[in-house]
Amino acid sequence: MSLEIVTIIVGTVLVLLALVGSMSFKESSEPLMSAKVRVSFGLVGIMLVIYGGYTYGITNSLAQMEQVTTGNVKQVEYPVDRTQIISPVDGDRVDCRILTMGVYPEPLEKDIWVLLMPSDGFYYPQSDQTNTSYKRDGGWQVITRFGGDLGENYDIIAYEADSTASEFFSSTIQEWKDELFFPGLELEEIPDGAEEVDRITVSLQKNCRGVF
């Protein structure tokens, strides 16, 4: 659950408490809460609902408006015998947001995840609204977001992940989003159920620091 949703829920609860506090028992004409407390709860609750709704709307609008570019595409020999990255290609200079695409041999039951490794040596799982890479009919893709400096090198790494590893990546991304803190993963933290299947290196064609 995102921070914006929690804020809206807390605000709603405070408004309801303010309304309930104005009620009184049959034996007494005195309300359950003093007017000062009711007003405080009501005002704070309304502000939290407005703030949460505003930030939630902004966040979702930005997600819907997100623009991505594509890089060069590698020629593929069919039938495909392994999961691989076909765009961008090794050595490409890329934008701050790109669509990483690939192919996989059918049938493949595992999820496909893309992890970025910038110059700090940490690993950053990538996802869009589907959380895992979108996978269908032998092809996959995922929005990949960079946040480094002009010319910085990034490894783009494709992993095949079982359900346990996939859940770990999903929960990790959600936790980072909730806390607005993206520390990255060390190599030892990547679960055993995730197997690296392809890796390329690209560099940034512009300064992407602070874009997200």
C-alpha positions as CSV (number, residue, x, y, z in Angstrom):
1,M,0.0,0.0,0.0
2,S,1.4,3.3,-1.0
3,L,2.1,6.3,1.3
4,E,-0.6,8.3,-0.5
5,I,-3.3,5.7,0.1
6,V,-2.3,5.5,3.8
7,T,-2.5,9.3,4.1
8,I,-6.0,9.2,2.6
9,I,-7.1,6.4,5.0
10,V,-5.8,8.2,8.1
11,G,-7.4,11.5,7.1
12,T,-10.8,9.7,6.5
13,V,-10.5,8.1,9.9
14,L,-9.9,11.4,11.6
15,V,-12.9,13.0,9.9
16,L,-15.1,10.1,11.0
17,L,-13.8,10.4,14.6
18,A,-14.7,14.1,14.5
19,L,-18.3,13.3,13.3
20,V,-18.7,10.5,15.9
21,G,-17.3,12.7,18.6
22,S,-20.2,15.1,18.1
23,M,-22.7,12.4,19.2
24,S,-23.8,12.0,22.8
25,F,-25.2,9.2,25.0
26,K,-28.9,9.2,25.8
27,E,-28.1,9.8,29.5
28,S,-26.1,12.9,28.8
29,S,-26.3,15.9,26.5
30,E,-22.5,16.2,26.4
31,P,-20.8,15.1,23.2
32,L,-18.2,12.4,23.3
33,M,-15.5,14.8,22.3
34,S,-15.0,18.5,23.1
35,A,-15.6,20.9,20.2
36,K,-11.9,21.8,20.2
37,V,-10.8,18.2,19.7
38,R,-13.5,17.6,17.1
39,V,-12.5,20.7,15.1
40,S,-8.8,19.6,15.3
41,F,-9.5,16.1,14.1
42,G,-11.8,17.3,11.3
43,L,-9.3,19.9,10.0
44,V,-6.3,17.6,10.1
45,G,-8.4,14.8,8.5
46,I,-9.6,17.0,5.7
47,M,-6.1,18.3,5.0
48,L,-4.7,14.7,4.9
49,V,-7.4,13.6,2.5
50,I,-6.8,16.5,0.2
51,Y,-3.0,16.1,0.3
52,G,-3.2,12.3,-0.2
53,G,-5.6,12.6,-3.1
54,Y,-3.6,15.3,-4.7
55,T,-0.3,13.5,-4.5
56,Y,-1.9,10.2,-5.6
57,G,-3.4,11.9,-8.7
58,I,-0.1,13.5,-9.6
59,T,1.8,10.3,-9.2
60,N,-0.6,8.4,-11.4
61,S,-0.8,11.1,-14.0
62,L,3.0,11.1,-14.3
63,A,3.0,7.4,-14.7
64,Q,0.5,7.6,-17.5
65,M,2.4,10.5,-19.2
66,E,5.8,8.7,-19.0
67,Q,7.5,8.8,-22.3
68,V,10.1,6.2,-23.3
69,T,12.5,5.8,-26.2
70,T,13.9,2.7,-27.9
71,G,17.4,1.9,-28.8
72,N,19.0,0.0,-31.6
73,V,17.7,-3.6,-32.1
74,K,19.9,-6.6,-32.5
75,Q,19.1,-9.1,-35.3
76,V,17.8,-12.4,-33.8
77,E,18.2,-15.9,-35.3
78,Y,15.1,-18.0,-35.0
79,P,14.2,-20.3,-33.4
80,V,15.4,-18.6,-30.2
81,D,17.3,-20.9,-27.9
82,R,17.8,-18.6,-24.9
83,T,16.4,-15.5,-23.2
84,Q,18.3,-12.5,-24.4
85,I,18.2,-8.7,-24.7
86,I,17.7,-7.4,-28.2
87,S,17.3,-3.7,-27.5
88,P,19.2,-1.7,-26.7
89,V,22.4,-3.3,-28.0
90,D,25.7,-3.6,-26.2
91,G,27.5,-0.2,-26.4
92,D,24.4,1.9,-27.1
93,R,24.1,5.4,-25.7
94,V,20.6,5.6,-24.2
95,D,18.1,8.1,-22.9
96,C,16.9,8.4,-19.3
97,R,13.8,6.2,-20.0
98,I,14.0,3.4,-22.5
99,L,12.1,0.3,-23.4
100,T,14.3,-2.7,-22.9
101,M,13.2,-5.5,-25.1
102,G,14.1,-9.1,-25.6
103,V,13.1,-12.6,-26.7
104,Y,12.8,-15.9,-25.0
105,P,12.3,-19.6,-26.0
106,E,8.8,-20.9,-25.6
107,P,7.5,-22.3,-23.4
108,L,9.1,-20.4,-20.5
109,E,7.3,-20.6,-17.2
110,K,9.7,-18.2,-15.3
111,D,9.3,-14.4,-15.1
112,I,11.8,-12.2,-16.8
113,W,13.3,-9.3,-14.8
114,V,15.7,-6.6,-15.8
115,L,18.2,-5.3,-13.2
116,L,20.4,-2.2,-13.8
117,M,23.8,-2.0,-12.3
118,P,25.3,1.5,-12.5
119,S,28.8,2.5,-11.5
120,D,28.0,2.2,-7.7
121,G,27.9,-1.6,-8.2
122,F,24.4,-2.1,-6.7
123,Y,21.5,-3.8,-8.5
124,Y,18.2,-2.1,-9.2
125,P,15.2,-4.2,-10.4
126,Q,13.1,-2.5,-13.1
127,S,9.3,-2.7,-13.5
128,D,6.3,-1.0,-15.1
129,Q,2.7,-1.4,-14.1
130,T,2.9,-5.1,-14.6
131,N,5.8,-5.3,-12.1
132,T,7.5,-8.0,-14.0
133,S,8.6,-7.7,-17.6
134,Y,5.7,-8.0,-20.0
135,K,6.1,-11.4,-21.7
136,R,4.1,-12.8,-24.6
137,D,4.5,-14.9,-27.8
138,G,8.3,-15.2,-27.4
139,G,9.0,-11.5,-26.7
140,W,9.3,-9.4,-23.6
141,Q,9.8,-5.8,-22.6
142,V,10.0,-3.5,-19.6
143,I,10.4,0.3,-19.0
144,T,14.0,0.9,-17.8
145,R,14.8,4.1,-15.9
146,F,18.2,5.5,-15.4
147,G,19.2,8.2,-12.9
148,G,22.9,8.7,-13.4
149,D,25.3,11.3,-15.0
150,L,26.1,12.0,-18.6
151,G,28.4,9.2,-20.0
152,E,27.9,6.9,-17.0
153,N,28.0,3.2,-17.8
154,Y,25.2,0.8,-16.8
155,D,25.0,-2.9,-17.1
156,I,21.5,-4.0,-18.2
157,I,21.1,-7.6,-16.9
158,A,18.2,-10.0,-17.8
159,Y,17.2,-12.6,-15.2
160,E,14.9,-15.5,-15.3
161,A,13.2,-15.7,-11.9
162,D,11.0,-18.3,-10.2
163,S,7.9,-17.2,-8.2
164,T,9.9,-16.7,-5.0
165,A,12.5,-14.6,-6.6
166,S,9.9,-12.6,-8.5
167,E,8.0,-11.9,-5.3
168,F,11.2,-10.7,-3.7
169,F,11.8,-8.2,-6.5
170,S,8.2,-7.0,-6.4
171,S,8.1,-6.4,-2.7
172,T,11.6,-4.8,-2.8
173,I,10.4,-2.3,-5.4
174,Q,7.2,-1.5,-3.5
175,E,9.1,-1.0,-0.2
176,W,11.5,1.4,-2.0
177,K,8.6,3.3,-3.5
178,D,6.8,3.6,-0.1
179,E,9.9,4.9,1.6
180,L,11.0,7.0,-1.3
181,F,14.5,5.5,-0.8
182,F,16.2,3.4,-3.4
183,P,19.4,1.9,-1.9
184,G,19.9,-0.9,-4.5
185,L,20.7,-4.5,-3.8
186,E,24.1,-6.1,-3.3
187,L,24.9,-9.2,-5.4
188,E,24.5,-11.4,-2.3
189,E,20.9,-10.2,-1.8
190,I,19.7,-11.4,-5.2
191,P,17.8,-14.6,-4.4
192,D,18.9,-18.0,-5.6
193,G,15.8,-18.4,-7.7
194,A,17.0,-15.6,-10.1
195,E,19.4,-16.7,-12.8
196,E,21.3,-14.2,-14.9
197,V,20.8,-15.1,-18.6
198,D,22.1,-12.0,-20.5
199,R,24.0,-8.8,-19.9
200,I,25.0,-5.8,-21.9
201,T,26.6,-2.4,-21.2
202,V,25.2,1.0,-22.2
203,S,26.1,4.6,-21.4
204,L,23.9,7.6,-20.8
205,Q,23.6,10.2,-23.6
206,K,22.5,12.9,-21.2
207,N,22.4,13.8,-17.5
208,C,19.6,11.8,-15.9
209,R,20.5,12.7,-12.3
210,G,17.3,13.7,-10.3
211,V,14.9,12.9,-13.2
212,F,12.8,10.6,-11.0
